[in-house]
């Protein structure tokens, strides 16, 4: 709860979700839709470090709509949260192993809309069982609000939470049998009975979104008994700094075209700078005039090794457009230092995206010169 308070005080996009709430599983045959799962995440973000207290929490509808023109879906999401049951392992009154089933939302109020008025508020209280889980949780996952709103699959969102919870542990893995995996994702019994379907419809899609929008990547190992897959071991890996910069740049962009950008199916068109009369200047040194983009043996073009002021192709223009007014060569020097030897293997659109994201992040951190 101290972490939740601290993150909320920063007024940023990150918030803490108690590990006990991350690890609750859906009751057999039930799951949350993507919109309801997002609403639950926003509720936890809003409650912050006070989620364990028996009190009402409030949030504007405008925070939920996220671009929707109407509020009619908010009622559906609230009702879905009320009727969805979760399960945890517990003990019976005799001290024997038992399964406890409960809801997370005890009550909610939604303001009626008034024509011409503000968008209105919702108010809710967590159930005593949910508050106890929050209070007793000894672990937490740091999640990003923009990433959560950017996911297009409820399975991706669920795996994102599981990964964020385990990312910085000594063993950043999650191993579970197929029954536990299906319960964690909320996969209905009649869906994806064949593992090849589950891999294609759930795991592959979730991985693609997480690798694109999360601050970590995920892969998994399938454990077999004979020919049958009986367990899955997920591995979560933090992204290196340049990859995180690209992720931040992506989640701040509009969602339109995101899938195409993720799959590399679109090319960024760089507008040419308007032609301006060149002011008289002294002849630059030969080092600045040499070709900055040396072609490699395989014909690909890497990042310029010299100055970006002259003959640097699109990279100088990207720095001018996205670098916040900072000197191009200053940004390039920081980029080369950050990337190190990894820069040697980066070419094409991946290099352009990496450089663009770095310029944007450089300007965001330093402001205007």
Short mmCIF file of C-alpha atoms in Angstrom, two decimals:
data_model
loop_
_atom_site.label_atom_id
_atom_site.label_comp_id
_atom_site.label_asym_id
_atom_site.label_seq_id
_atom_site.Cartn_x
_atom_site.Cartn_y
_atom_site.Cartn_z
CA UNK A 1 0.00 0.00 0.00
CA UNK A 2 2.95 2.32 0.56
CA UNK A 3 4.07 1.69 -3.01
CA UNK A 4 0.54 2.38 -4.28
CA UNK A 5 0.45 5.67 -2.35
CA UNK A 6 3.86 6.69 -3.68
CA UNK A 7 2.98 5.94 -7.30
CA UNK A 8 -0.33 7.78 -7.02
CA UNK A 9 1.42 10.81 -5.50
CA UNK A 10 3.61 11.04 -8.61
CA UNK A 11 0.45 11.51 -10.69
CA UNK A 12 1.99 9.45 -13.48
CA UNK A 13 0.82 6.52 -15.60
CA UNK A 14 2.18 3.73 -13.36
CA UNK A 15 0.27 2.15 -10.51
CA UNK A 16 0.58 -0.87 -8.23
CA UNK A 17 -1.82 -3.81 -8.32
CA UNK A 18 -1.64 -6.14 -5.27
CA UNK A 19 -0.18 -9.52 -6.14
CA UNK A 20 -3.08 -11.33 -4.47
CA UNK A 21 -5.50 -9.71 -6.94
CA UNK A 22 -3.25 -10.55 -9.87
CA UNK A 23 -3.15 -14.21 -8.93
CA UNK A 24 -6.85 -14.76 -8.29
CA UNK A 25 -8.28 -17.12 -10.88
CA UNK A 26 -11.61 -17.07 -12.63
CA UNK A 27 -14.31 -19.51 -11.60
CA UNK A 28 -14.69 -22.24 -14.21
CA UNK A 29 -16.51 -20.92 -17.26
CA UNK A 30 -16.26 -17.25 -16.26
CA UNK A 31 -13.94 -14.47 -17.35
CA UNK A 32 -13.90 -10.71 -17.78
CA UNK A 33 -14.25 -9.01 -21.13
CA UNK A 34 -11.43 -6.70 -22.15
CA UNK A 35 -13.46 -3.57 -21.33
CA UNK A 36 -14.46 -4.85 -17.88
CA UNK A 37 -10.86 -5.89 -17.14
CA UNK A 38 -9.69 -2.39 -18.08
CA UNK A 39 -12.34 -0.85 -15.80
CA UNK A 40 -11.20 -3.02 -12.89
CA UNK A 41 -7.60 -1.91 -13.47
CA UNK A 42 -8.69 1.75 -13.46
CA UNK A 43 -10.62 1.16 -10.23
CA UNK A 44 -7.51 -0.24 -8.56
CA UNK A 45 -5.45 2.67 -9.90
CA UNK A 46 -7.97 5.19 -8.55
CA UNK A 47 -8.24 3.53 -5.13
CA UNK A 48 -4.45 3.53 -4.81
CA UNK A 49 -3.21 2.81 -1.31
CA UNK A 50 -6.73 3.12 0.14
CA UNK A 51 -8.12 0.04 -1.66
CA UNK A 52 -8.08 -2.00 1.55
CA UNK A 53 -10.24 0.44 3.51
CA UNK A 54 -14.03 0.09 3.86
CA UNK A 55 -14.82 3.24 1.93
CA UNK A 56 -16.30 4.38 -1.36
CA UNK A 57 -14.03 5.29 -4.28
CA UNK A 58 -14.98 7.69 -7.08
CA UNK A 59 -13.98 8.14 -10.71
CA UNK A 60 -15.17 10.31 -13.60
CA UNK A 61 -16.87 8.49 -16.47
CA UNK A 62 -14.64 10.39 -18.86
CA UNK A 63 -11.68 8.43 -17.45
CA UNK A 64 -13.40 5.20 -18.46
CA UNK A 65 -14.80 6.10 -21.85
CA UNK A 66 -11.40 6.76 -23.40
CA UNK A 67 -12.82 8.17 -26.62
CA UNK A 68 -16.24 6.47 -26.65
CA UNK A 69 -19.00 8.92 -27.47
CA UNK A 70 -21.58 7.44 -25.13
CA UNK A 71 -21.69 6.06 -21.58
CA UNK A 72 -24.01 3.14 -22.23
CA UNK A 73 -21.20 0.57 -22.01
CA UNK A 74 -20.21 1.65 -18.49
CA UNK A 75 -23.38 0.10 -17.06
CA UNK A 76 -22.61 -3.17 -18.84
CA UNK A 77 -19.06 -3.20 -17.49
CA UNK A 78 -20.18 -2.52 -13.91
CA UNK A 79 -22.80 -5.26 -14.06
CA UNK A 80 -20.22 -7.67 -15.47
CA UNK A 81 -17.86 -6.92 -12.58
CA UNK A 82 -20.69 -7.51 -10.09
CA UNK A 83 -21.60 -10.94 -11.45
CA UNK A 84 -18.10 -12.32 -12.20
CA UNK A 85 -16.80 -14.70 -9.54
CA UNK A 86 -13.16 -15.29 -8.69
CA UNK A 87 -11.57 -18.14 -6.76
CA UNK A 88 -8.62 -18.66 -4.43
CA UNK A 89 -7.31 -21.58 -2.42
CA UNK A 90 -8.39 -21.33 1.21
CA UNK A 91 -9.14 -23.42 4.28
CA UNK A 92 -12.52 -24.60 5.51
CA UNK A 93 -13.78 -24.17 9.07
CA UNK A 94 -12.23 -27.60 9.79
CA UNK A 95 -8.83 -26.55 8.52
CA UNK A 96 -9.07 -28.55 5.30
CA UNK A 97 -8.15 -27.32 1.82
CA UNK A 98 -11.03 -25.55 0.16
CA UNK A 99 -11.84 -23.26 -2.76
CA UNK A 100 -13.27 -19.87 -1.90
CA UNK A 101 -15.41 -18.05 -4.46
CA UNK A 102 -16.25 -14.35 -4.24
CA UNK A 103 -16.84 -11.14 -6.19
CA UNK A 104 -14.57 -8.10 -6.11
CA UNK A 105 -17.17 -5.31 -6.26
CA UNK A 106 -19.70 -5.03 -3.43
CA UNK A 107 -21.79 -2.10 -4.64
CA UNK A 108 -21.64 0.68 -7.21
CA UNK A 109 -23.49 3.85 -8.09
CA UNK A 110 -23.60 5.46 -11.51
CA UNK A 111 -24.79 9.02 -11.88
CA UNK A 112 -27.64 9.61 -14.29
CA UNK A 113 -26.72 11.74 -17.26
CA UNK A 114 -28.08 15.25 -17.55
CA UNK A 115 -28.32 16.82 -20.97
CA UNK A 116 -25.65 19.46 -21.34
CA UNK A 117 -24.06 18.55 -18.02
CA UNK A 118 -20.72 17.03 -17.19
CA UNK A 119 -19.98 13.41 -18.00
CA UNK A 120 -20.79 12.27 -14.46
CA UNK A 121 -19.15 9.97 -11.94
CA UNK A 122 -19.26 6.37 -10.76
CA UNK A 123 -18.79 5.29 -7.15
CA UNK A 124 -18.01 1.82 -5.85
CA UNK A 125 -16.86 -0.22 -2.88
CA UNK A 126 -14.75 -3.38 -2.89
CA UNK A 127 -16.06 -6.47 -1.13
CA UNK A 128 -14.61 -7.45 2.27
CA UNK A 129 -12.89 -10.41 0.59
CA UNK A 130 -11.25 -8.14 -1.99
CA UNK A 131 -10.16 -5.67 0.71
CA UNK A 132 -8.63 -8.50 2.75
CA UNK A 133 -6.64 -9.71 -0.28
CA UNK A 134 -5.40 -6.17 -0.90
CA UNK A 135 -4.44 -5.66 2.75
CA UNK A 136 -2.63 -8.98 3.10
CA UNK A 137 -0.78 -8.89 -0.21
CA UNK A 138 3.01 -8.98 0.25
CA UNK A 139 3.82 -8.52 -3.45
CA UNK A 140 2.65 -6.14 -6.15
CA UNK A 141 2.83 -5.60 -9.90
CA UNK A 142 3.67 -2.17 -11.32
CA UNK A 143 1.39 -1.63 -14.33
CA UNK A 144 1.14 1.18 -16.85
CA UNK A 145 -2.24 2.77 -17.51
CA UNK A 146 -1.56 3.55 -21.16
CA UNK A 147 -0.35 0.03 -21.84
CA UNK A 148 -3.48 -1.44 -20.25
CA UNK A 149 -5.73 0.77 -22.37
CA UNK A 150 -3.70 -0.15 -25.45
CA UNK A 151 -4.19 -3.91 -25.27
CA UNK A 152 -6.75 -5.38 -27.67
CA UNK A 153 -6.89 -8.83 -26.09
CA UNK A 154 -8.05 -9.69 -22.59
CA UNK A 155 -5.58 -12.60 -22.65
CA UNK A 156 -2.72 -10.18 -23.34
CA UNK A 157 -3.83 -7.98 -20.44
CA UNK A 158 -4.00 -10.97 -18.11
CA UNK A 159 -0.53 -12.21 -19.09
CA UNK A 160 0.80 -8.65 -18.80
CA UNK A 161 -0.30 -8.54 -15.15
CA UNK A 162 1.20 -11.96 -14.42
CA UNK A 163 4.49 -10.92 -16.01
CA UNK A 164 4.68 -7.56 -14.25
CA UNK A 165 4.18 -9.35 -10.93
CA UNK A 166 7.11 -11.73 -11.52
CA UNK A 167 9.46 -9.62 -13.63
CA UNK A 168 11.93 -8.60 -10.92
CA UNK A 169 11.89 -11.74 -8.84
CA UNK A 170 14.97 -13.94 -8.61
CA UNK A 171 13.17 -16.41 -10.87
CA UNK A 172 11.02 -14.38 -13.27
CA UNK A 173 8.97 -17.36 -14.41
CA UNK A 174 5.45 -18.69 -14.05
CA UNK A 175 4.93 -22.44 -14.38
CA UNK A 176 1.46 -23.93 -14.30
CA UNK A 177 -0.43 -26.97 -15.54
CA UNK A 178 -3.03 -26.57 -18.27
CA UNK A 179 -5.94 -26.43 -15.81
CA UNK A 180 -4.30 -23.55 -13.92
CA UNK A 181 -3.38 -21.76 -17.16
CA UNK A 182 -6.95 -21.93 -18.45
CA UNK A 183 -8.28 -20.74 -15.07
CA UNK A 184 -5.83 -17.81 -14.97
CA UNK A 185 -6.75 -16.66 -18.47
CA UNK A 186 -10.47 -17.36 -17.99
CA UNK A 187 -10.69 -19.65 -21.02
CA UNK A 188 -14.08 -21.34 -21.21
CA UNK A 189 -14.03 -25.17 -21.16
CA UNK A 190 -15.46 -25.41 -24.68
CA UNK A 191 -12.82 -23.12 -26.22
CA UNK A 192 -9.43 -24.12 -27.66
CA UNK A 193 -9.48 -27.74 -26.54
CA UNK A 194 -6.68 -28.43 -28.99
CA UNK A 195 -3.41 -26.91 -27.77
CA UNK A 196 -2.44 -25.75 -31.26
CA UNK A 197 -5.57 -23.57 -31.22
CA UNK A 198 -4.78 -22.25 -27.75
CA UNK A 199 -1.24 -21.43 -28.83
CA UNK A 200 -2.42 -19.58 -31.94
CA UNK A 201 -5.49 -17.81 -30.51
CA UNK A 202 -4.24 -17.02 -27.00
CA UNK A 203 -0.50 -17.32 -26.46
CA UNK A 204 0.83 -16.04 -29.78
CA UNK A 205 -1.55 -13.06 -29.82
CA UNK A 206 -0.81 -12.19 -26.19
CA UNK A 207 2.95 -12.38 -26.80
CA UNK A 208 2.74 -10.11 -29.85
CA UNK A 209 0.91 -7.40 -27.89
CA UNK A 210 3.08 -7.69 -24.78
CA UNK A 211 6.34 -7.56 -26.72
CA UNK A 212 5.03 -4.40 -28.44
CA UNK A 213 3.45 -2.49 -25.55
CA UNK A 214 4.86 -3.78 -22.24
CA UNK A 215 8.16 -2.93 -20.56
CA UNK A 216 9.16 -6.59 -20.87
CA UNK A 217 8.93 -9.49 -23.31
CA UNK A 218 7.58 -12.98 -22.80
CA UNK A 219 8.26 -16.45 -24.14
CA UNK A 220 7.34 -19.90 -22.90
CA UNK A 221 8.40 -23.53 -22.80
CA UNK A 222 5.89 -26.31 -23.39
CA UNK A 223 6.39 -29.29 -21.08
CA UNK A 224 5.16 -32.60 -22.43
CA UNK A 225 4.23 -35.94 -20.95
CA UNK A 226 4.42 -38.28 -23.85
CA UNK A 227 2.82 -36.40 -26.76
CA UNK A 228 0.50 -34.30 -24.56
CA UNK A 229 1.42 -30.83 -23.29
CA UNK A 230 0.74 -30.85 -19.57
CA UNK A 231 2.46 -27.67 -18.33
CA UNK A 232 3.68 -24.30 -19.60
CA UNK A 233 6.60 -22.36 -18.17
CA UNK A 234 6.46 -18.64 -18.99
CA UNK A 235 9.63 -16.53 -18.90
CA UNK A 236 9.56 -12.73 -18.60
CA UNK A 237 12.52 -10.58 -19.66
CA UNK A 238 12.91 -6.82 -19.00
CA UNK A 239 13.53 -4.74 -22.10
CA UNK A 240 16.81 -2.90 -22.51
CA UNK A 241 16.71 0.90 -22.47
CA UNK A 242 16.42 1.52 -26.24
CA UNK A 243 13.57 -0.99 -26.50
CA UNK A 244 11.78 0.67 -23.58
CA UNK A 245 12.06 4.03 -25.34
CA UNK A 246 10.42 2.56 -28.43
CA UNK A 247 7.66 1.09 -26.25
CA UNK A 248 6.99 4.44 -24.57
CA UNK A 249 6.83 6.12 -27.98
CA UNK A 250 4.39 3.49 -29.25
CA UNK A 251 1.91 3.59 -26.36
CA UNK A 252 1.79 7.38 -26.67
CA UNK A 253 0.81 7.11 -30.33
CA UNK A 254 -2.75 6.66 -31.58
CA UNK A 255 -3.93 3.06 -31.65
CA UNK A 256 -4.88 3.32 -35.33
CA UNK A 257 -2.37 1.35 -37.35
CA UNK A 258 -0.74 -0.17 -34.26
CA UNK A 259 -1.14 -3.75 -35.43
CA UNK A 260 0.39 -2.90 -38.79
CA UNK A 261 3.28 -1.10 -37.10
CA UNK A 262 3.81 -4.09 -34.81
CA UNK A 263 3.94 -6.47 -37.77
CA UNK A 264 6.17 -4.14 -39.80
CA UNK A 265 3.52 -3.80 -42.53
CA UNK A 266 3.72 0.00 -42.77
CA UNK A 267 6.52 2.34 -43.58
CA UNK A 268 6.99 5.72 -41.97
CA UNK A 269 6.98 8.51 -44.54
CA UNK A 270 9.38 11.24 -43.56
CA UNK A 271 8.38 14.66 -44.82
CA UNK A 272 11.14 16.54 -46.54
CA UNK A 273 12.14 19.83 -44.98
CA UNK A 274 11.10 22.89 -47.01
CA UNK A 275 13.84 24.23 -49.19
CA UNK A 276 15.37 27.34 -47.64
CA UNK A 277 18.10 29.53 -49.03
CA UNK A 278 21.35 28.40 -47.47
CA UNK A 279 23.06 31.13 -45.48
CA UNK A 280 26.71 31.70 -46.27
CA UNK A 281 28.90 29.53 -44.08
CA UNK A 282 32.48 28.39 -44.06
CA UNK A 283 33.35 25.16 -45.82
CA UNK A 284 32.89 22.32 -43.29
CA UNK A 285 35.80 20.04 -42.51
CA UNK A 286 36.26 16.91 -44.59
CA UNK A 287 35.12 14.72 -41.71
CA UNK A 288 31.71 16.37 -41.82
CA UNK A 289 31.44 16.07 -45.60
CA UNK A 290 32.26 12.38 -45.85
CA UNK A 291 29.28 10.02 -46.44
CA UNK A 292 27.70 9.51 -43.03
CA UNK A 293 25.82 6.34 -43.98
CA UNK A 294 28.37 3.77 -45.01
CA UNK A 295 26.91 0.88 -46.97
CA UNK A 296 27.68 -2.50 -45.44
CA UNK A 297 28.82 -5.62 -47.21
CA UNK A 298 25.26 -6.94 -47.39
CA UNK A 299 23.96 -3.73 -48.93
CA UNK A 300 22.14 -2.51 -45.79
CA UNK A 301 22.64 0.97 -44.39
CA UNK A 302 23.51 1.56 -40.74
CA UNK A 303 23.40 4.54 -38.45
CA UNK A 304 25.67 7.43 -39.54
CA UNK A 305 29.12 7.40 -38.01
CA UNK A 306 29.84 11.08 -38.62
CA UNK A 307 28.00 14.36 -38.11
CA UNK A 308 24.25 14.56 -38.74
CA UNK A 309 24.53 18.13 -39.97
CA UNK A 310 25.40 17.21 -43.56
CA UNK A 311 24.79 14.17 -45.71
CA UNK A 312 23.03 12.16 -43.01
CA UNK A 313 19.98 11.18 -45.04
CA UNK A 314 16.75 10.95 -43.04
CA UNK A 315 18.43 10.64 -39.64
CA UNK A 316 19.27 14.33 -39.40
CA UNK A 317 15.71 15.24 -40.37
CA UNK A 318 14.31 12.87 -37.73
CA UNK A 319 16.48 14.56 -35.10
CA UNK A 320 15.28 17.97 -36.26
CA UNK A 321 11.60 16.94 -36.21
CA UNK A 322 11.57 14.95 -32.94
CA UNK A 323 14.59 16.12 -30.98
CA UNK A 324 12.92 19.12 -29.32
CA UNK A 325 15.41 21.61 -30.74
CA UNK A 326 18.50 19.93 -29.28
CA UNK A 327 21.69 19.68 -31.33
CA UNK A 328 21.51 16.69 -33.67
CA UNK A 329 25.02 15.53 -32.96
CA UNK A 330 24.44 15.76 -29.20
CA UNK A 331 21.46 13.41 -29.50
CA UNK A 332 23.40 11.12 -31.85
CA UNK A 333 26.30 10.86 -29.39
CA UNK A 334 23.91 9.90 -26.58
CA UNK A 335 22.22 7.36 -28.86
CA UNK A 336 25.50 5.72 -29.88
CA UNK A 337 26.60 5.52 -26.24
CA UNK A 338 23.26 4.03 -25.18
CA UNK A 339 23.12 1.44 -27.96
CA UNK A 340 26.79 0.42 -27.97
CA UNK A 341 27.53 -2.73 -29.99
CA UNK A 342 23.81 -3.37 -30.53
CA UNK A 343 23.75 -0.54 -33.06
CA UNK A 344 25.83 -2.61 -35.47
CA UNK A 345 22.99 -5.05 -36.06
CA UNK A 346 20.20 -2.47 -36.47
CA UNK A 347 19.12 -1.48 -40.00
CA UNK A 348 16.09 -0.51 -42.06
CA UNK A 349 12.77 0.36 -40.47
CA UNK A 350 13.82 -1.03 -37.09
CA UNK A 351 16.70 1.44 -37.03
CA UNK A 352 14.42 4.32 -38.06
CA UNK A 353 11.90 3.44 -35.33
CA UNK A 354 14.64 3.06 -32.71
CA UNK A 355 16.21 6.42 -33.62
CA UNK A 356 12.84 8.21 -33.74
CA UNK A 357 11.85 6.85 -30.33
CA UNK A 358 15.19 7.85 -28.82
CA UNK A 359 14.91 11.42 -30.16
CA UNK A 360 11.39 11.75 -28.71
CA UNK A 361 12.47 10.36 -25.34
CA UNK A 362 15.57 12.59 -25.28
CA UNK A 363 13.40 15.69 -25.82
CA UNK A 364 10.82 14.52 -23.27
CA UNK A 365 13.46 14.04 -20.57
CA UNK A 366 15.30 17.31 -21.14
CA UNK A 367 12.55 19.66 -22.31
CA UNK A 368 13.42 22.53 -24.60
CA UNK A 369 17.04 23.75 -24.81
#
